[in-house]
PDB file of C-alpha atoms and ligand atoms in Angstrom:
ATOM      1  CA  UNK Q   1     -15.585  -3.360 -49.910  1.00 83.00           C
ATOM      2  CA  UNK Q   2     -17.798  -2.454 -47.004  1.00 88.00           C
ATOM      3  CA  UNK Q   3     -16.847   0.105 -44.397  1.00 89.00           C
ATOM      4  CA  UNK Q   4     -18.355   1.113 -41.109  1.00 93.00           C
ATOM      5  CA  UNK Q   5     -18.316   4.610 -39.746  1.00 95.00           C
ATOM      6  CA  UNK Q   6     -16.518   5.050 -36.430  1.00 96.00           C
ATOM      7  CA  UNK Q   7     -19.034   7.594 -35.197  1.00 97.00           C
ATOM      8  CA  UNK Q   8     -22.522   6.911 -36.457  1.00 97.00           C
ATOM      9  CA  UNK Q   9     -21.890   3.230 -37.022  1.00 96.00           C
ATOM     10  CA  UNK Q  10     -23.516   3.117 -40.421  1.00 96.00           C
ATOM     11  CA  UNK Q  11     -22.091   0.910 -43.095  1.00 94.00           C
ATOM     12  CA  UNK Q  12     -21.540   1.831 -46.678  1.00 90.00           C
ATOM     13  CA  UNK Q  13     -19.991   0.463 -49.812  1.00 88.00           C
ATOM     14  CA  UNK Q  14     -16.829   2.099 -51.050  1.00 79.00           C
ATOM     15  CA  UNK Q  15     -14.002   1.353 -53.394  1.00 75.00           C
ATOM     16  CA  UNK Q  16     -10.673   0.396 -51.947  1.00 65.00           C
ATOM     17  CA  UNK Q  17      -9.233   2.965 -49.575  1.00 57.00           C
ATOM     18  CA  UNK Q  18      -6.041   3.103 -51.579  1.00 64.00           C
ATOM     19  CA  UNK Q  19      -7.945   4.759 -54.376  1.00 60.00           C
ATOM     20  CA  UNK Q  20      -9.724   7.174 -52.090  1.00 59.00           C
ATOM     21  CA  UNK Q  21      -7.278   8.756 -49.653  1.00 65.00           C
ATOM     22  CA  UNK Q  22      -9.873  11.157 -48.328  1.00 74.00           C
ATOM     23  CA  UNK Q  23     -12.552   8.677 -47.490  1.00 82.00           C
ATOM     24  CA  UNK Q  24     -15.242   9.769 -45.117  1.00 87.00           C
ATOM     25  CA  UNK Q  25     -18.621   8.652 -43.935  1.00 91.00           C
ATOM     26  CA  UNK Q  26     -21.281   9.694 -46.463  1.00 90.00           C
ATOM     27  CA  UNK Q  27     -23.804  10.033 -43.665  1.00 94.00           C
ATOM     28  CA  UNK Q  28     -22.076  12.194 -41.066  1.00 96.00           C
ATOM     29  CA  UNK Q  29     -18.760  13.088 -42.676  1.00 93.00           C
ATOM     30  CA  UNK Q  30     -16.669  11.403 -40.022  1.00 94.00           C
ATOM     31  CA  UNK Q  31     -13.262  10.435 -41.320  1.00 92.00           C
ATOM     32  CA  UNK Q  32     -12.612   7.352 -39.266  1.00 92.00           C
ATOM     33  CA  UNK Q  33     -14.058   4.284 -40.849  1.00 91.00           C
ATOM     34  CA  UNK Q  34     -13.445   0.629 -40.277  1.00 91.00           C
ATOM     35  CA  UNK Q  35     -13.072  -1.969 -42.914  1.00 89.00           C
ATOM     36  CA  UNK Q  36     -15.581  -4.753 -42.661  1.00 88.00           C
ATOM     37  CA  UNK Q  37     -14.687  -8.102 -43.994  1.00 80.00           C
ATOM     38  CA  UNK Q  38     -17.459  -9.200 -46.291  1.00 69.00           C
ATOM     39  CA  UNK Q  39     -19.074 -12.500 -45.494  1.00 70.00           C
ATOM     40  CA  UNK Q  40     -17.262 -15.153 -47.417  1.00 71.00           C
ATOM     41  CA  UNK Q  41     -19.596 -17.353 -49.336  1.00 72.00           C
ATOM     42  CA  UNK Q  42     -18.119 -20.678 -48.564  1.00 75.00           C
ATOM     43  CA  UNK Q  43     -19.420 -23.643 -50.335  1.00 79.00           C
ATOM     44  CA  UNK Q  44     -20.076 -26.013 -47.531  1.00 72.00           C
ATOM     45  CA  UNK Q  45     -21.735 -29.229 -48.264  1.00 79.00           C
ATOM     46  CA  UNK Q  46     -24.452 -29.862 -45.758  1.00 71.00           C
ATOM     47  CA  UNK Q  47     -24.334 -33.402 -44.597  1.00 71.00           C
TER      48      UNK Q  47
HETATM   49 ZN1   ZN U 101     -20.930   8.356 -39.977  1.00 85.37          ZN
END
């Protein structure tokens, strides 16, 4: 799962938030992070 810091805006990989109740940004220590939906690799057949 990828998260984005609410302050410095950096993104980082982290396990699910449920497992880490005290998640914080590893760069600035800010405790408000946003979950980023990973790009879904759809198999689209190019016509
Ligand atoms: Zn940060």
